[in-house]
């Protein structure tokens, strides 16, 4: 009886104990409350729109004091110890202290502090105390510095996410993983299934050891500075479902033969060096939902087996060198919602089978060589929001698109389309972005059609015949635009409706016939392009009130008077200033402050006078300085040597004087164009003059162009590559434009020998020392200048023989050594055999073909006076050609310049998604294909 009573008491106690809730431990509650007090609540600290401050539910006493019931906290059911802490997107703001009470929660198995703002704190090394951690997420929280080695000791980790810790405005990577290295980290964390380190600065070869992580399911290592060759075994990891390695531009590799057992559902290697062809075995990836191969070096045909990937939702093959026709099997991918085949070498017809892809919401086909009409079955794609088929040689009329009622973005620019614009846009009620530039549409377009499109924000109608209403009744009814392009539309007056546009950020009216005074830009305007018109008079001082202006292009007008000094005060935000080819005069004021953001200053062909302002040295972002053909009186601006990004100095046709510096390369590591011709420089060229011009030395023999790179938006979405084109395809609308790698010191008063240091400039394309008083011989080292296309040494006093090595310059297309004192036979062979006698006349001692004087014949053919022309006459056609080519530059520049700025505008999310994505890809486009 007593025994039974004892058993009953024990059971009752057990039942009572098991039914009572286990409260959290006081020490852990105290640790959590102290951790909470370390931070303030700032709703801007988290990016996720669903974020909220979870710690507000944490109470020290009374109801709600059990930490196991707190928001974001999970406890072990039987012990009450805190096992999981999820404070992601909790609006926490403050430093993460190294002695945080967080590290007293030694039983933690999961810790998520992502999407907060820890104010550039380092990851505390005491994190290594949490030896039971299996899940650790510190992503997107403004953590800074080296990842501590203690993280690599958390051997129980299954999931590690340190990604997206970067400076929001610049994209600067805040975390580094170098000591320990990625290889060391992976070596210790053998249980890893998920590894996310995107935007962490790793800067190492891809570790071979990662291919041994047989349990890994997800690898996201985007933009980590990884380089070298990716082991093909990584693609074949048996449990791998997600592989994302994009934006590692120096990481290369090729695809293996894929196995039918693969579990891959996402494969992204965008903007890397991967190459080769897509293997037929791609069809084995039956679980694949996203395939992103954009901006790589792939080539060849698209295998028909790609059409077997029935689960595919996103397919992006853009910006590669794929060729041939699109296999019909591709149109069997009926689950596709995103298809991007832009900027390849695809040919043939666009098949009507495209209408089978009825789930498509985004379709990009631009930049290919379709010889085709637009398929009429596009009208079946009723879910389509974005349609881009620009630059594709499309012909015929645009089919009826009235079924595409969800269409927001339509780009048909640079084709040969005909018919009426009105017929295909009238039924698109949600249209927000419309690009129709450069087609053959019929009839004048009645601009009143756009009164119906109140959602329209971007409108590009350049080179289209447009009729604007003569009355102003409808001006207030037009949609409020952000971007308006009406260049080359034969306009002879400013359209009245523009005065009612209060949201306009980009206005492009270049290459029209608009006359009169310059219209005053609104304070909100960021890009103002009216070059190539007939505007007269002075630049109004009211321009100085345009405090948002980043691009100002007034080139090729008839403007006169002085440049308002206050205009240069705008350089704290103005990045492009183009006033060339006007009749402006006066001095450039000392108005450039340390906040100068100017990247491109072009005042050529005016009547600017006086000395160069020394404050120009404050413009640390300056890349192009073009002041040629003015009346500037000064010495060489060696004081600009503190501008490491300066790539072009063009000061020719001024009144510069004095000796050249001992070295051009001192402080000019990026310089690739030097034009000091037609000035009054005197003295010898030092032997070291061309040393240390690194930008001219690093070019490979296959790639001899230098880009002038701009990030005019201040954000990652709108890097803009814009350069002059001096040589190349002058007629192509989409040809690449580059600054010529050039040295021109012609028409000065230089004496002495040609410096042998010129041999270091292996990327040089153009060299002109003509019309000086140089003596000595032509250096044999000229044969090292393998990229040289133009060489002019005429009208000097050079002597000796022409080096035989010049015959090795296979790109040489222009040569002039006339009117020197050269002797001996003209070397035969190579490009030298293609030049006529005009390249060699005026050298009494020269003989041999193409001159009439045979070697050994004492008779010398005297040059007639007509054969000697001034340099100005020789260059006249080149100048005219350059002017014509440069006219097209700005119209491309202004389109992209402010896209990144709009990222912060919460009212334009759809605008940002479209333009950010496309602009980013255009910037990565291969140079040989060109950049719009």
Short mmCIF file of N, CA and C in Angstrom, two decimals, residues 271-340:
data_model
loop_
_atom_site.label_atom_id
_atom_site.label_comp_id
_atom_site.label_asym_id
_atom_site.label_seq_id
_atom_site.Cartn_x
_atom_site.Cartn_y
_atom_site.Cartn_z
N UNK A 271 28.46 37.30 -66.73
CA UNK A 271 29.63 38.19 -66.74
C UNK A 271 30.86 37.52 -66.16
N UNK A 272 31.17 36.36 -66.68
CA UNK A 272 32.42 35.68 -66.35
C UNK A 272 33.15 35.37 -67.65
N UNK A 273 34.26 34.67 -67.54
CA UNK A 273 35.04 34.33 -68.73
C UNK A 273 34.76 32.95 -69.27
N UNK A 274 33.63 32.36 -68.92
CA UNK A 274 33.33 31.02 -69.40
C UNK A 274 33.22 31.02 -70.93
N UNK A 275 33.63 29.94 -71.54
CA UNK A 275 33.75 29.90 -72.99
C UNK A 275 33.34 28.54 -73.54
N UNK A 276 33.41 28.44 -74.85
CA UNK A 276 33.09 27.18 -75.50
C UNK A 276 31.65 27.13 -75.96
N UNK A 277 31.14 25.94 -76.12
CA UNK A 277 29.78 25.73 -76.60
C UNK A 277 28.94 25.08 -75.50
N UNK A 278 27.64 25.22 -75.64
CA UNK A 278 26.73 24.52 -74.74
C UNK A 278 26.65 23.07 -75.20
N UNK A 279 26.99 22.11 -74.34
CA UNK A 279 26.98 20.71 -74.79
C UNK A 279 25.56 20.20 -74.98
N UNK A 280 25.43 19.22 -75.82
CA UNK A 280 24.12 18.59 -76.03
C UNK A 280 23.57 18.02 -74.73
N UNK A 281 24.48 17.62 -73.84
CA UNK A 281 24.06 17.02 -72.57
C UNK A 281 23.37 18.01 -71.65
N UNK A 282 23.25 19.29 -72.02
CA UNK A 282 22.48 20.25 -71.23
C UNK A 282 21.06 19.75 -71.06
N UNK A 283 20.60 18.95 -72.00
CA UNK A 283 19.25 18.41 -71.94
C UNK A 283 19.03 17.45 -70.78
N UNK A 284 20.14 17.01 -70.12
CA UNK A 284 20.01 16.11 -68.98
C UNK A 284 19.59 16.84 -67.70
N UNK A 285 19.66 18.17 -67.71
CA UNK A 285 19.36 18.93 -66.48
C UNK A 285 17.85 19.13 -66.36
N UNK A 286 17.16 18.07 -66.09
CA UNK A 286 15.70 18.09 -66.13
C UNK A 286 15.07 18.88 -64.99
N UNK A 287 15.85 19.22 -63.96
CA UNK A 287 15.32 20.01 -62.84
C UNK A 287 15.59 21.50 -63.02
N UNK A 288 16.27 21.86 -64.09
CA UNK A 288 16.71 23.24 -64.25
C UNK A 288 15.53 24.18 -64.48
N UNK A 289 15.49 25.24 -63.66
CA UNK A 289 14.46 26.26 -63.79
C UNK A 289 15.02 27.60 -64.25
N UNK A 290 16.29 27.87 -63.95
CA UNK A 290 16.92 29.13 -64.36
C UNK A 290 18.30 28.85 -64.94
N UNK A 291 18.52 29.32 -66.17
CA UNK A 291 19.82 29.19 -66.84
C UNK A 291 20.23 30.57 -67.31
N UNK A 292 21.27 31.14 -66.67
CA UNK A 292 21.70 32.51 -66.95
C UNK A 292 23.17 32.47 -67.36
N UNK A 293 23.42 32.65 -68.66
CA UNK A 293 24.78 32.59 -69.21
C UNK A 293 25.16 33.92 -69.86
N UNK A 294 24.54 34.98 -69.46
CA UNK A 294 24.75 36.28 -70.11
C UNK A 294 26.17 36.80 -69.93
N UNK A 295 26.65 37.47 -70.98
CA UNK A 295 27.92 38.21 -70.95
C UNK A 295 29.09 37.30 -70.62
N UNK A 296 29.21 36.25 -71.39
CA UNK A 296 30.35 35.34 -71.32
C UNK A 296 30.99 35.26 -72.70
N UNK A 297 31.70 34.20 -72.96
CA UNK A 297 32.37 34.03 -74.25
C UNK A 297 31.90 32.77 -74.97
N UNK A 298 30.65 32.44 -74.77
CA UNK A 298 30.12 31.25 -75.44
C UNK A 298 29.90 31.52 -76.93
N UNK A 299 29.95 30.47 -77.70
CA UNK A 299 29.78 30.59 -79.15
C UNK A 299 29.13 29.33 -79.69
N UNK A 300 28.93 29.33 -81.00
CA UNK A 300 28.37 28.15 -81.64
C UNK A 300 26.86 28.15 -81.65
N UNK A 301 26.32 27.02 -82.04
CA UNK A 301 24.88 26.88 -82.17
C UNK A 301 24.23 26.53 -80.83
N UNK A 302 22.96 26.85 -80.70
CA UNK A 302 22.19 26.44 -79.54
C UNK A 302 21.74 25.01 -79.77
N UNK A 303 22.10 24.08 -78.87
CA UNK A 303 21.70 22.68 -79.10
C UNK A 303 20.19 22.50 -78.99
N UNK A 304 19.65 21.67 -79.83
CA UNK A 304 18.21 21.41 -79.81
C UNK A 304 17.78 20.81 -78.49
N UNK A 305 18.71 20.13 -77.79
CA UNK A 305 18.37 19.48 -76.52
C UNK A 305 17.99 20.49 -75.45
N UNK A 306 18.32 21.76 -75.64
CA UNK A 306 17.92 22.78 -74.67
C UNK A 306 16.40 22.82 -74.56
N UNK A 307 15.73 22.46 -75.63
CA UNK A 307 14.28 22.45 -75.63
C UNK A 307 13.67 21.33 -74.80
N UNK A 308 14.51 20.46 -74.22
CA UNK A 308 14.01 19.38 -73.37
C UNK A 308 13.85 19.80 -71.92
N UNK A 309 14.31 21.02 -71.57
CA UNK A 309 14.28 21.46 -70.18
C UNK A 309 12.89 22.02 -69.86
N UNK A 310 11.97 21.14 -69.66
CA UNK A 310 10.57 21.53 -69.56
C UNK A 310 10.23 22.34 -68.33
N UNK A 311 11.12 22.36 -67.32
CA UNK A 311 10.86 23.13 -66.10
C UNK A 311 11.42 24.54 -66.18
N UNK A 312 12.08 24.88 -67.28
CA UNK A 312 12.79 26.15 -67.37
C UNK A 312 11.82 27.33 -67.33
N UNK A 313 12.12 28.28 -66.42
CA UNK A 313 11.33 29.49 -66.26
C UNK A 313 12.08 30.70 -66.80
N UNK A 314 13.40 30.72 -66.59
CA UNK A 314 14.22 31.83 -67.06
C UNK A 314 15.38 31.32 -67.89
N UNK A 315 15.54 31.88 -69.09
CA UNK A 315 16.64 31.54 -69.98
C UNK A 315 17.28 32.82 -70.48
N UNK A 316 18.55 33.03 -70.15
CA UNK A 316 19.27 34.24 -70.53
C UNK A 316 20.59 33.84 -71.18
N UNK A 317 20.67 34.01 -72.49
CA UNK A 317 21.89 33.72 -73.25
C UNK A 317 22.48 34.98 -73.86
N UNK A 318 22.09 36.13 -73.37
CA UNK A 318 22.44 37.41 -74.01
C UNK A 318 23.92 37.73 -73.91
N UNK A 319 24.37 38.58 -74.82
CA UNK A 319 25.73 39.12 -74.83
C UNK A 319 26.77 38.01 -74.88
N UNK A 320 26.62 37.12 -75.84
CA UNK A 320 27.60 36.10 -76.16
C UNK A 320 27.84 36.14 -77.67
N UNK A 321 28.36 35.05 -78.22
CA UNK A 321 28.60 34.98 -79.66
C UNK A 321 27.90 33.76 -80.26
N UNK A 322 26.75 33.41 -79.71
CA UNK A 322 25.98 32.33 -80.30
C UNK A 322 25.56 32.70 -81.71
N UNK A 323 25.43 31.72 -82.56
CA UNK A 323 25.14 31.99 -83.97
C UNK A 323 24.11 30.99 -84.49
N UNK A 324 23.82 31.14 -85.77
CA UNK A 324 22.86 30.25 -86.40
C UNK A 324 21.42 30.65 -86.09
N UNK A 325 20.50 29.75 -86.36
CA UNK A 325 19.10 30.00 -86.11
C UNK A 325 18.69 29.43 -84.75
N UNK A 326 17.63 29.98 -84.20
CA UNK A 326 17.09 29.47 -82.95
C UNK A 326 16.43 28.12 -83.24
N UNK A 327 16.82 27.06 -82.51
CA UNK A 327 16.18 25.76 -82.78
C UNK A 327 14.69 25.81 -82.44
N UNK A 328 13.88 25.20 -83.25
CA UNK A 328 12.44 25.21 -83.03
C UNK A 328 12.06 24.56 -81.70
N UNK A 329 12.92 23.67 -81.21
CA UNK A 329 12.62 23.00 -79.94
C UNK A 329 12.58 23.99 -78.78
N UNK A 330 13.24 25.15 -78.95
CA UNK A 330 13.25 26.15 -77.88
C UNK A 330 11.84 26.64 -77.58
N UNK A 331 11.00 26.62 -78.59
CA UNK A 331 9.63 27.10 -78.40
C UNK A 331 8.74 26.08 -77.70
N UNK A 332 9.33 24.93 -77.32
CA UNK A 332 8.60 23.96 -76.51
C UNK A 332 8.69 24.27 -75.03
N UNK A 333 9.50 25.27 -74.67
CA UNK A 333 9.69 25.61 -73.26
C UNK A 333 8.53 26.50 -72.81
N UNK A 334 7.40 25.90 -72.69
CA UNK A 334 6.18 26.68 -72.49
C UNK A 334 6.04 27.26 -71.09
N UNK A 335 6.94 26.89 -70.16
CA UNK A 335 6.90 27.48 -68.82
C UNK A 335 7.73 28.76 -68.73
N UNK A 336 8.43 29.10 -69.79
CA UNK A 336 9.30 30.27 -69.76
C UNK A 336 8.50 31.54 -69.47
N UNK A 337 9.00 32.31 -68.51
CA UNK A 337 8.44 33.64 -68.29
C UNK A 337 9.46 34.73 -68.65
N UNK A 338 10.73 34.33 -68.82
CA UNK A 338 11.80 35.28 -69.08
C UNK A 338 12.70 34.68 -70.14
N UNK A 339 12.84 35.35 -71.29
CA UNK A 339 13.69 34.87 -72.37
C UNK A 339 14.53 36.02 -72.90
N UNK A 340 15.84 35.88 -72.82
CA UNK A 340 16.75 36.92 -73.29
C UNK A 340 17.80 36.29 -74.20
#
